[in-house]
Coordinates of C-alpha atoms and ligand atoms in Angstrom, one line a residue:
X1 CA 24.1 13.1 -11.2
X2 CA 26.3 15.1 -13.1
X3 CA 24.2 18.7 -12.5
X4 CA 23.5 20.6 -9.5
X5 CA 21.4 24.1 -9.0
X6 CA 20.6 25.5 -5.4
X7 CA 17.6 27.1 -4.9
X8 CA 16.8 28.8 -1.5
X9 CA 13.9 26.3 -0.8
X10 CA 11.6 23.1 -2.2
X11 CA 9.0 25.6 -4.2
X12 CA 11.8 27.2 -5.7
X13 CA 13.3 24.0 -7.9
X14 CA 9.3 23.8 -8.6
X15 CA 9.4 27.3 -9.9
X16 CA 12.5 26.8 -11.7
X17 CA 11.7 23.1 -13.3
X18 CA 8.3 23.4 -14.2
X19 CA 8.7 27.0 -15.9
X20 CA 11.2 25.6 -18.1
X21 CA 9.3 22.5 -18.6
X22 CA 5.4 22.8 -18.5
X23 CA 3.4 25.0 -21.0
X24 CA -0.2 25.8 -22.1
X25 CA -2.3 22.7 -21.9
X26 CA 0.5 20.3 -21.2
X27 CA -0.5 17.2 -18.4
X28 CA 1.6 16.3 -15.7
X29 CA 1.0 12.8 -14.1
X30 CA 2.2 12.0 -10.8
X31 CA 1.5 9.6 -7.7
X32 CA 0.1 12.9 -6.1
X33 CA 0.4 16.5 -5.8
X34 CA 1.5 18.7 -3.4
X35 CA 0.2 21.9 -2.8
X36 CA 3.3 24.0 -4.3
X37 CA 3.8 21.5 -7.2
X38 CA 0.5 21.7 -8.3
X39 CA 0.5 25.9 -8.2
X40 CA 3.8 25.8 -10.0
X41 CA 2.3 23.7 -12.8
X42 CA -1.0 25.7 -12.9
X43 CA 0.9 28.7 -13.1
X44 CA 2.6 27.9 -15.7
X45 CA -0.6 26.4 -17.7
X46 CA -0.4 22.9 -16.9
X47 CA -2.6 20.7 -15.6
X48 CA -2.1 18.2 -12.9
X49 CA -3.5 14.4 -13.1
X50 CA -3.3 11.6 -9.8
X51 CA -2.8 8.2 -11.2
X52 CA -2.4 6.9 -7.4
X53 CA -4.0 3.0 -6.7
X54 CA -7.0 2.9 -5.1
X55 CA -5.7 1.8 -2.0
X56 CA -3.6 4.8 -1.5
X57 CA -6.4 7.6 -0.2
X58 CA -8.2 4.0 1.2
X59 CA -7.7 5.3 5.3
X60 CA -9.1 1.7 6.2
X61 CA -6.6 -0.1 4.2
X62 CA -3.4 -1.1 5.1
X63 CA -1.0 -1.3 2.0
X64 CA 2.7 -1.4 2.7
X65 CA 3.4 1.4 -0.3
X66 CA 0.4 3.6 -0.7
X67 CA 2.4 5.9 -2.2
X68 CA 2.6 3.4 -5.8
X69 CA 1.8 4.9 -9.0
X70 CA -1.0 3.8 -11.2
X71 CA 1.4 2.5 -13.8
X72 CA -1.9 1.5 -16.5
X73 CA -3.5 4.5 -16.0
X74 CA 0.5 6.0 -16.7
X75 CA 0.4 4.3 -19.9
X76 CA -2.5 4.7 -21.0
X77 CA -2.1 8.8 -20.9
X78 CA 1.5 8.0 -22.6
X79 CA -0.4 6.3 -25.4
X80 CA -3.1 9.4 -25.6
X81 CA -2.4 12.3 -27.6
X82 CA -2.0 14.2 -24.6
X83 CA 1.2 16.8 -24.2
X84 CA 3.2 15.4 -21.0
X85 CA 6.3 17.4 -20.7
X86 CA 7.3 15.1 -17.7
X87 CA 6.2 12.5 -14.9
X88 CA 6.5 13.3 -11.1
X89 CA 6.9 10.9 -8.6
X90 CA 6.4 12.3 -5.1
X91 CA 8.8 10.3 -2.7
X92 CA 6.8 9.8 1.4
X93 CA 3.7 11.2 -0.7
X94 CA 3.3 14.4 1.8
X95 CA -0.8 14.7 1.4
X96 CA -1.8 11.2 1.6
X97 CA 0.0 10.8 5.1
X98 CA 3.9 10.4 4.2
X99 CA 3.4 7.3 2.5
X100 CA 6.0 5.9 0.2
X101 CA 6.5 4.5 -3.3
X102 CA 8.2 0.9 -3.6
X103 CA 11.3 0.8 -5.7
X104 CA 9.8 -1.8 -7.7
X105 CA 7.1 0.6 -8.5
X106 CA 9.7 3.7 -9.6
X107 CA 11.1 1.3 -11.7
X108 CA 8.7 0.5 -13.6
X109 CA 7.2 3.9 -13.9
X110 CA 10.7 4.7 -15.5
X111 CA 10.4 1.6 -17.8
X112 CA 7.3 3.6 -18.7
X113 CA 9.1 6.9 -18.9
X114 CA 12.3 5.3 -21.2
X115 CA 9.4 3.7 -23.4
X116 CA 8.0 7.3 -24.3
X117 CA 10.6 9.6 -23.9
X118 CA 9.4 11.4 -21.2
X119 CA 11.7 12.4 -18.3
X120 CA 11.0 11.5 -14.9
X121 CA 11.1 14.0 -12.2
X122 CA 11.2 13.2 -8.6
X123 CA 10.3 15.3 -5.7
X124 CA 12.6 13.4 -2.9
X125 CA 11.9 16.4 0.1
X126 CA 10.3 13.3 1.7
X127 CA 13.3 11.1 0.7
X128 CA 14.1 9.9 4.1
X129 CA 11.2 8.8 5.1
X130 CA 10.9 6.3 1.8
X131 CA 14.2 5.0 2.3
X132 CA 13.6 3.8 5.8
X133 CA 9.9 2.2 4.5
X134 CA 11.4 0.7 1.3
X135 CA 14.8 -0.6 3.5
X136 CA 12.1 -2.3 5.8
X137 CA 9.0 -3.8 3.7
X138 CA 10.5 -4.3 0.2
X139 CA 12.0 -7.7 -0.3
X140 CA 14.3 -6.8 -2.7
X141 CA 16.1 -3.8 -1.0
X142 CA 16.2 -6.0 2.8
X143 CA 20.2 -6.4 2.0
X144 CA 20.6 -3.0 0.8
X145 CA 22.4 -0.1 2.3
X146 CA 20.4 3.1 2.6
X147 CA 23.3 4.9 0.3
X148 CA 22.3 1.7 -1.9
X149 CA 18.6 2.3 -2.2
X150 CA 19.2 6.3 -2.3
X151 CA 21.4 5.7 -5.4
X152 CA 18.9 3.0 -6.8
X153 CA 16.2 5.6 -6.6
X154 CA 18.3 8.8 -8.2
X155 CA 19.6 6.4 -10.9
X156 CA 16.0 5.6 -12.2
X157 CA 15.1 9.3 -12.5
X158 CA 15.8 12.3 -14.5
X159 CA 15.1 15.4 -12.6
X160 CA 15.7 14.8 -8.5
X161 CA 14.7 17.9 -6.6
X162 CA 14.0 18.4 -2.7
X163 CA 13.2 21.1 -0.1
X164 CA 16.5 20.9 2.2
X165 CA 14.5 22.0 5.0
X166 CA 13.0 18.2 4.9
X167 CA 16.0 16.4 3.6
X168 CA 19.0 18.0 4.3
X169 CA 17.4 19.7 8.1
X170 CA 18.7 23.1 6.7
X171 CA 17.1 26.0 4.6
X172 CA 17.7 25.5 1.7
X173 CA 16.8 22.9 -1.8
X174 CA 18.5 21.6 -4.8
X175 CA 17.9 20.0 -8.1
X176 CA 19.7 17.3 -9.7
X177 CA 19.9 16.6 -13.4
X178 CA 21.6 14.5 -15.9
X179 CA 21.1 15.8 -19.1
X180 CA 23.6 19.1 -20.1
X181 CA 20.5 20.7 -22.6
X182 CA 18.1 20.7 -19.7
X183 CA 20.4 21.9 -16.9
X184 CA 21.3 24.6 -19.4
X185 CA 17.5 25.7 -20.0
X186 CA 16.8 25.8 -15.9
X187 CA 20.3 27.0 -15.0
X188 CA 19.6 30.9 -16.5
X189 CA 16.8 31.1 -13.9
X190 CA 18.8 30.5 -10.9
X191 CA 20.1 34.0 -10.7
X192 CA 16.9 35.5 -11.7
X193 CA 15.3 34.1 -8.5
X194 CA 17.5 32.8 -6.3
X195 CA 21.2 33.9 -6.2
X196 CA 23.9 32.9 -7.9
X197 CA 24.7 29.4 -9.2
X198 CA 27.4 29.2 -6.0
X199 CA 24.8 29.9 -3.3
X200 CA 20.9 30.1 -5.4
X201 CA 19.8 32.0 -2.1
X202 CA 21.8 29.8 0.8
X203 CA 24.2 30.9 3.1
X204 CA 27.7 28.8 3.5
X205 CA 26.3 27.9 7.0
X206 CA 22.9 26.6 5.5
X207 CA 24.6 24.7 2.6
X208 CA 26.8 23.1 5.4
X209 CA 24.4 21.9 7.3
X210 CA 22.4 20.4 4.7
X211 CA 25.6 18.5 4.0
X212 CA 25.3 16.9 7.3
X213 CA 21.8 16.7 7.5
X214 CA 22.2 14.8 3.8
X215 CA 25.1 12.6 5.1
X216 CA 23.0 11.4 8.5
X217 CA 20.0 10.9 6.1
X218 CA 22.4 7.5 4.5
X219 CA 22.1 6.5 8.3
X220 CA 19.8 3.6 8.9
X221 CA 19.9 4.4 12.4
X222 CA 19.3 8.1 12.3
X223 CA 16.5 7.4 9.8
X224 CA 14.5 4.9 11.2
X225 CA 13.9 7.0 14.5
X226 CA 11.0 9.2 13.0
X227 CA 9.1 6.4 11.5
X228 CA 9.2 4.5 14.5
X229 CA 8.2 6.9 16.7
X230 CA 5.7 7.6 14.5
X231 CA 4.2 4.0 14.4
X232 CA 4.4 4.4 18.1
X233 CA 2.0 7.2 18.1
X234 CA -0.4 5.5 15.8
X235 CA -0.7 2.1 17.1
X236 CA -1.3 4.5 20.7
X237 CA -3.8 6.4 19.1
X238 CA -5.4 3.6 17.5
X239 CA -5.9 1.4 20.6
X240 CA -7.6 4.7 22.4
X241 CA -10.1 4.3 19.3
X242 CA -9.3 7.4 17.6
X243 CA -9.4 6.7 13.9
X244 CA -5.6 7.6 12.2
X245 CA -4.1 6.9 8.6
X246 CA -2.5 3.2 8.6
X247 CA -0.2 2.0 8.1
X248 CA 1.9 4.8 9.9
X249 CA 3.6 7.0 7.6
X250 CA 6.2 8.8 8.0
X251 CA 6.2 13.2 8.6
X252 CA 3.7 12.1 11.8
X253 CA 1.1 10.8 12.8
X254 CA -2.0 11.6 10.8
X255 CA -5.7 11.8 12.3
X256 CA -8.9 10.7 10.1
X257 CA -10.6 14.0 10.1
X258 CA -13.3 12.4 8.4
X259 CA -14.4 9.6 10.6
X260 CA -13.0 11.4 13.8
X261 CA -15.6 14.6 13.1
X262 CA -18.3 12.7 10.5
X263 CA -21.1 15.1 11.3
X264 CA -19.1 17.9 10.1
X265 CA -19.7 18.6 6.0
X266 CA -17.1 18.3 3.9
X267 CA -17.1 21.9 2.8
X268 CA -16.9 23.0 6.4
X269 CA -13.3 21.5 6.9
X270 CA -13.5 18.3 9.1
X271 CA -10.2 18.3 9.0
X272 CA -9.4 22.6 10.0
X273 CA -12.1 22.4 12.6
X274 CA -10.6 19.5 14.0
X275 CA -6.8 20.9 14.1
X276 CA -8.4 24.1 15.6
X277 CA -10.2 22.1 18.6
X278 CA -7.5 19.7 19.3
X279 CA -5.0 23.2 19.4
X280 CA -8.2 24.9 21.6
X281 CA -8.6 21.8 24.0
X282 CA -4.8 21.0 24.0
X283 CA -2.1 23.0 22.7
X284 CA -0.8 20.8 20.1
X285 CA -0.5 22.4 16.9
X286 CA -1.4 19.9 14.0
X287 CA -1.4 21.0 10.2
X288 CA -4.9 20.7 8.0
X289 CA -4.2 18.8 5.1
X290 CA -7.2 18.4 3.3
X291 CA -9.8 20.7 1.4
X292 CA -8.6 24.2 3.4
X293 CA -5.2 23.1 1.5
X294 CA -6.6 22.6 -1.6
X295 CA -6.3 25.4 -4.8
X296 CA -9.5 26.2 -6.2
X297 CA -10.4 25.7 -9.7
X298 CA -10.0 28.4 -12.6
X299 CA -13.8 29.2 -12.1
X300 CA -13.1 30.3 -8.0
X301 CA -15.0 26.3 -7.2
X302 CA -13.0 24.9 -4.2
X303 CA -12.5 20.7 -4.9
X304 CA -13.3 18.8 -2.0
X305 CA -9.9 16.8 -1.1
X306 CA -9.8 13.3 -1.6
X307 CA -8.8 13.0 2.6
X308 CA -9.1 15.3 5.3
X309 CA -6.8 15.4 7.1
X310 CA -4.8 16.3 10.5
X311 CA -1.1 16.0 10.3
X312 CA 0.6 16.0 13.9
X313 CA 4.2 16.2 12.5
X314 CA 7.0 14.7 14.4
X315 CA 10.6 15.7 13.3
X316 CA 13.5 13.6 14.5
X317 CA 15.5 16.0 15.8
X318 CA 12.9 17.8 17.8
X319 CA 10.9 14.4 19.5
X320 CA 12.4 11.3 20.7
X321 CA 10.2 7.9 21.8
X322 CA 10.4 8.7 25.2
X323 CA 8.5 11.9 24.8
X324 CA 6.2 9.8 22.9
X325 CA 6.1 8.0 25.5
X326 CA 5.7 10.3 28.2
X327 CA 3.0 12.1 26.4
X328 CA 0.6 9.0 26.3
X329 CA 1.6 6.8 29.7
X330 CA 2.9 10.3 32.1
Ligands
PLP1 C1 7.7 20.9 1.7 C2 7.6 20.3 0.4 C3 7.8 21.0 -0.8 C4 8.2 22.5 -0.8 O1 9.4 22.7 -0.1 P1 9.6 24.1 0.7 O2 11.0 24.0 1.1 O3 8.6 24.2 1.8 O4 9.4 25.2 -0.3 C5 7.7 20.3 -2.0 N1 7.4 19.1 -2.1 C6 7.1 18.3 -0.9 C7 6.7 16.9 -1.1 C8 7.2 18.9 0.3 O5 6.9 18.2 1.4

């Protein structure tokens, strides 16, 4: 893309892109949120809608790209009167369990996005994760590089931002843009908020590493380690009966709070009471992602999450299989 602006982390492109884009009652559709997207939007007045497919927040089903957009339900708000200052595709859809979007699905949701003049915005923090699922269960990318599918994917959108501490394995975020009005609207609030436009809040040694870190991400090899390991840890899990989101996404393994601790309520966090116990009884430390995570409403009423959920993350350069392995066979 022809535009770049550093920011110091992922929440700060948010900050910076959807200030400059989202204002009083505008609508911003997406696969699904994340928790800093969504405040960012809110913040700024806007108000978030999930057109994910049904099977997406299914735990029993196994869909190869859970992470798809609702492309009807896309048009149909297109076609509404509605105020959408842009549409956000979440690449390894963080919440849901790292699941990915198919490139045959991004495409379209750009057809969409061409057809109504509305840009398309991409969170790609996850990006590594959906290049090694789409490489390995799409059809049409089996005989394309990684570089080939991360360029596929950037050329569809608009707007690519990421968190460099996911992609990039450094401290650090960026946004890309291609059009010279826009980048001139969000480039003004770069050195409000984040440093100047040679740095936005990195250090030479961060901004360094995330060009490594970026580089190894075009690596099929390097790439494919999480994920695998990953699948590893659920099939493991699965066979000793405890329930886990399939298929295996990427970020880690991801327990079923819900069916693991059913006699708990809802609104006493399955999924928080479960990370607490499993940290009490073993010393792994998971994340809650479920209602604990969620914002509540403008009237102080806390929505009950769509999942709950128990993320044991697994970075590649911190685990390898044979820990995996180790951990479940001594
Ligand atoms: C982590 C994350 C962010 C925010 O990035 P930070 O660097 O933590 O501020 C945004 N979007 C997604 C999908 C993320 O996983």
């Amino acid at each position: 893309m022809d535009y770049f602006l550093p920011a110091h982390q992922g929440r700060a492109c948010e900050n910076i892109i959807f200030s400059t884009l989202v204002d009083d009652g505008d609508i911003v559709p997406m696969n699904y949120h994340f928790t800093t997207t969504k405040a960012h939007i809110v913040a700024n007045g806007g108000e978030v809608v999930e057109y994910l497919r049904p099977e997406g927040i299914d735990v029993t089903v196994n869909h190869p790209f859970k992470g798809n957009m609702h492309t009807e339900q896309l048009r149909a708000l297109l076609e509404s009167d509605a105020s959408v200052p842009a549409v956000r595709m979440e690449a390894g859809t963080n919440l849901i369990g790292g699941q990915p979007f198919s490139l045959e699905n991004l495409r379209e949701v750009r057809a969409l996005c061409e057809e109504f003049d509305v840009p398309l915005v991409l969170d790609a923090s996850l990006l590594q994760d959906n290049l090694y699922f789409i490489k390995e269960r799409e059809e049409q990318a089996a005989d394309m590089s990684i570089r080939e599918i991360a360029r596929a994917i950037a050329d569809a959108c608009d707007v690519f931002y990421f968190s460099a501490r996911k992609l990039g394995f450094g401290r650090g975020g960026g946004i890309l843009l291609r059009d010279e009005a826009m980048y001139k609207r969000m480039r003004g609030l770069v050195p409000m908020f984040e440093g100047f436009l040679t740095y936005g809040g990195m250090s030479v040694r961060e901004m360094e590493a995330i060009t490594v870190g970026l580089e190894e991400t075009m690596d099929y090899d390097m790439i494919s380690h999480g994920p695998q390991f990953i699948e590893y840890a659920v099939r493991e899990l699965d066979e000793r009966g405890v329930p886990v989101v399939k298929p295996a996404g990427g970020l880690g393994a991801h327990l079923n709070a819900m069916d693991f601790v059913g006699h708990i309520d809802q609104r006493q966090y399955p999924a928080g009471a479960l990370n607490a116990a499993l940290y009490i009884a073993s010393g792994v430390r998971g994340m809650e992602r479920g209602t604990m995570s969620e914002e509540r409403d403008a009237d102080g009423v806390e929505p009950l999450a769509n999942m709950e959920l128990v993320r044991l993350a697994m970075p590649r350069r911190v685990f390898t299989l044979r820990i995996l392995k180790k951990f479940f066979h001594g």
